[in-house]
Amino acid sequence: MARMKEPRDLEWDSAADPSVLPNIEARVPALLALFRGEYAGRELLVHDDRRFTYREIEEASARLACWLIDSGVAKGTHIGLLLPDDERFLTSWLAVTRIGCVAVALSTLVTPAELQRIARHADLHLIIAVPGFMGHDYVA
């Protein structure tokens, strides 16, 4: 497998060149295997003053995936993600998709009425959410 270049080593014009990407099957399990292997110790996400490696995100998503399965979630279940764009979103998206569920990203600016409409329309069986974000109280 060709070595993937670090983003900082790419020129902007070559960033869209598919030859710089790892040659893996375009499925979440293949991506997770890459996370566990060659890239495990590398930083995947930097958010504010927090840093996360590929290994940390992969392991956290595995724990959440196990919890979802233990809770009765089955392949094909539609799960909403009402999360800010940080490690919680990435971890949850990976957990949901690695077990064959459908992840539905929800805006953190959603109103209660919009959330009800989206939940019905998207046939959501579960919503993974933070209690609140930027003044929005999702619990209420």
Short mmCIF file of C-alpha atoms in Angstrom, two decimals:
data_model
loop_
_atom_site.label_atom_id
_atom_site.label_comp_id
_atom_site.label_asym_id
_atom_site.label_seq_id
_atom_site.Cartn_x
_atom_site.Cartn_y
_atom_site.Cartn_z
CA MET A 1 0.00 0.00 0.00
CA ALA A 2 1.32 3.45 -0.88
CA ARG A 3 2.08 5.73 2.02
CA MET A 4 -0.41 8.53 2.48
CA LYS A 5 1.23 11.94 2.62
CA GLU A 6 0.70 14.18 5.62
CA PRO A 7 -1.71 17.07 4.81
CA ARG A 8 0.99 19.61 5.71
CA ASP A 9 3.25 18.03 3.05
CA LEU A 10 0.74 18.54 0.24
CA GLU A 11 0.60 21.54 -2.02
CA TRP A 12 -2.92 22.90 -2.47
CA ASP A 13 -3.00 21.86 -6.14
CA SER A 14 -2.07 18.27 -5.32
CA ALA A 15 -4.47 17.92 -2.37
CA ALA A 16 -7.28 16.81 -4.70
CA ASP A 17 -5.07 14.25 -6.48
CA PRO A 18 -6.46 10.78 -5.60
CA SER A 19 -3.01 9.21 -5.98
CA VAL A 20 -1.98 10.72 -2.62
CA LEU A 21 -4.77 8.84 -0.84
CA PRO A 22 -4.27 5.37 0.62
CA ASN A 23 -5.41 2.58 -1.66
CA ILE A 24 -8.19 1.08 0.46
CA GLU A 25 -11.71 -0.15 -0.15
CA ALA A 26 -14.18 2.75 0.13
CA ARG A 27 -15.98 1.39 3.19
CA VAL A 28 -15.87 2.34 6.87
CA PRO A 29 -14.35 -1.00 8.04
CA ALA A 30 -11.38 -0.48 5.69
CA LEU A 31 -10.96 3.05 7.01
CA LEU A 32 -11.05 1.78 10.59
CA ALA A 33 -8.46 -0.89 9.77
CA LEU A 34 -6.22 1.89 8.47
CA PHE A 35 -6.80 3.77 11.74
CA ARG A 36 -5.75 0.72 13.77
CA GLY A 37 -2.70 0.05 11.62
CA GLU A 38 -0.22 2.43 10.13
CA TYR A 39 -1.85 5.64 11.39
CA ALA A 40 -2.72 4.60 14.95
CA GLY A 41 -0.33 6.97 16.71
CA ARG A 42 -0.82 9.95 14.40
CA GLU A 43 -3.05 12.87 15.18
CA LEU A 44 -6.40 12.65 13.47
CA LEU A 45 -8.19 15.57 15.04
CA VAL A 46 -7.15 18.76 16.77
CA HIS A 47 -10.02 20.70 18.31
CA ASP A 48 -9.28 23.76 20.42
CA ASP A 49 -6.63 22.55 22.89
CA ARG A 50 -7.54 18.85 22.59
CA ARG A 51 -5.71 16.39 20.35
CA PHE A 52 -6.86 12.91 19.33
CA THR A 53 -5.00 10.14 17.59
CA TYR A 54 -6.48 7.76 15.06
CA ARG A 55 -6.26 5.02 17.71
CA GLU A 56 -8.16 7.05 20.33
CA ILE A 57 -11.02 7.86 17.95
CA GLU A 58 -11.18 4.31 16.60
CA GLU A 59 -11.26 2.79 20.11
CA ALA A 60 -13.89 5.26 21.33
CA SER A 61 -16.07 4.51 18.30
CA ALA A 62 -15.69 0.77 18.95
CA ARG A 63 -16.90 1.21 22.55
CA LEU A 64 -19.89 3.26 21.41
CA ALA A 65 -20.67 0.72 18.66
CA CYS A 66 -20.67 -2.08 21.23
CA TRP A 67 -23.01 -0.07 23.47
CA LEU A 68 -25.36 0.55 20.55
CA ILE A 69 -25.46 -3.16 19.68
CA ASP A 70 -25.97 -4.11 23.34
CA SER A 71 -28.85 -1.61 23.42
CA GLY A 72 -30.60 -3.42 20.59
CA VAL A 73 -29.63 -1.23 17.64
CA ALA A 74 -29.56 -3.26 14.43
CA LYS A 75 -28.11 -2.82 10.95
CA GLY A 76 -30.08 -0.26 8.94
CA THR A 77 -31.31 1.67 11.98
CA HIS A 78 -31.44 5.43 11.37
CA ILE A 79 -29.61 7.32 14.11
CA GLY A 80 -29.53 11.10 14.39
CA LEU A 81 -26.35 12.89 15.44
CA LEU A 82 -27.09 16.16 17.22
CA LEU A 83 -23.53 17.02 18.11
CA PRO A 84 -21.05 19.86 17.64
CA ASP A 85 -18.30 19.34 15.07
CA ASP A 86 -15.72 17.88 17.41
CA GLU A 87 -14.47 14.43 18.46
CA ARG A 88 -17.94 13.43 19.65
CA PHE A 89 -19.37 13.79 16.15
CA LEU A 90 -16.54 11.89 14.48
CA THR A 91 -16.60 9.13 17.10
CA SER A 92 -20.38 8.77 16.87
CA TRP A 93 -20.44 8.80 13.07
CA LEU A 94 -17.80 6.08 12.96
CA ALA A 95 -19.63 4.01 15.60
CA VAL A 96 -22.96 4.26 13.81
CA THR A 97 -21.63 3.49 10.34
CA ARG A 98 -19.27 0.70 11.43
CA ILE A 99 -22.27 -1.38 12.53
CA GLY A 100 -24.25 -0.74 9.36
CA CYS A 101 -26.59 1.93 10.67
CA VAL A 102 -27.51 5.14 8.86
CA ALA A 103 -26.07 8.31 10.41
CA VAL A 104 -28.23 11.40 9.99
CA ALA A 105 -26.35 14.60 10.82
CA LEU A 106 -28.56 17.18 12.52
CA SER A 107 -27.81 20.88 12.76
CA THR A 108 -26.98 22.12 16.24
CA LEU A 109 -29.23 25.10 15.40
CA VAL A 110 -32.31 22.91 14.94
CA THR A 111 -35.50 24.05 16.67
CA PRO A 112 -37.75 21.62 18.57
CA ALA A 113 -40.37 21.73 15.81
CA GLU A 114 -37.75 21.12 13.12
CA LEU A 115 -36.26 18.26 15.13
CA GLN A 116 -39.66 16.57 15.42
CA ARG A 117 -40.27 16.94 11.68
CA ILE A 118 -36.79 15.67 10.76
CA ALA A 119 -37.03 12.74 13.20
CA ARG A 120 -40.30 11.59 11.62
CA HIS A 121 -39.19 12.19 8.03
CA ALA A 122 -35.79 10.48 8.51
CA ASP A 123 -37.37 7.63 10.51
CA LEU A 124 -34.93 8.17 13.39
CA HIS A 125 -34.98 5.47 16.04
CA LEU A 126 -32.36 7.14 18.23
CA ILE A 127 -30.66 10.51 18.53
CA ILE A 128 -27.15 10.80 19.96
CA ALA A 129 -26.91 14.30 21.36
CA VAL A 130 -25.17 16.57 23.79
CA PRO A 131 -27.51 18.09 26.43
CA GLY A 132 -27.07 21.53 24.91
CA PHE A 133 -24.86 23.63 22.70
CA MET A 134 -24.44 27.38 22.12
CA GLY A 135 -27.50 28.27 24.18
CA HIS A 136 -29.71 25.52 22.75
CA ASP A 137 -31.15 23.17 25.38
CA TYR A 138 -31.81 19.90 23.55
CA VAL A 139 -33.11 18.13 26.64
CA ALA A 140 -35.92 20.65 27.08
#
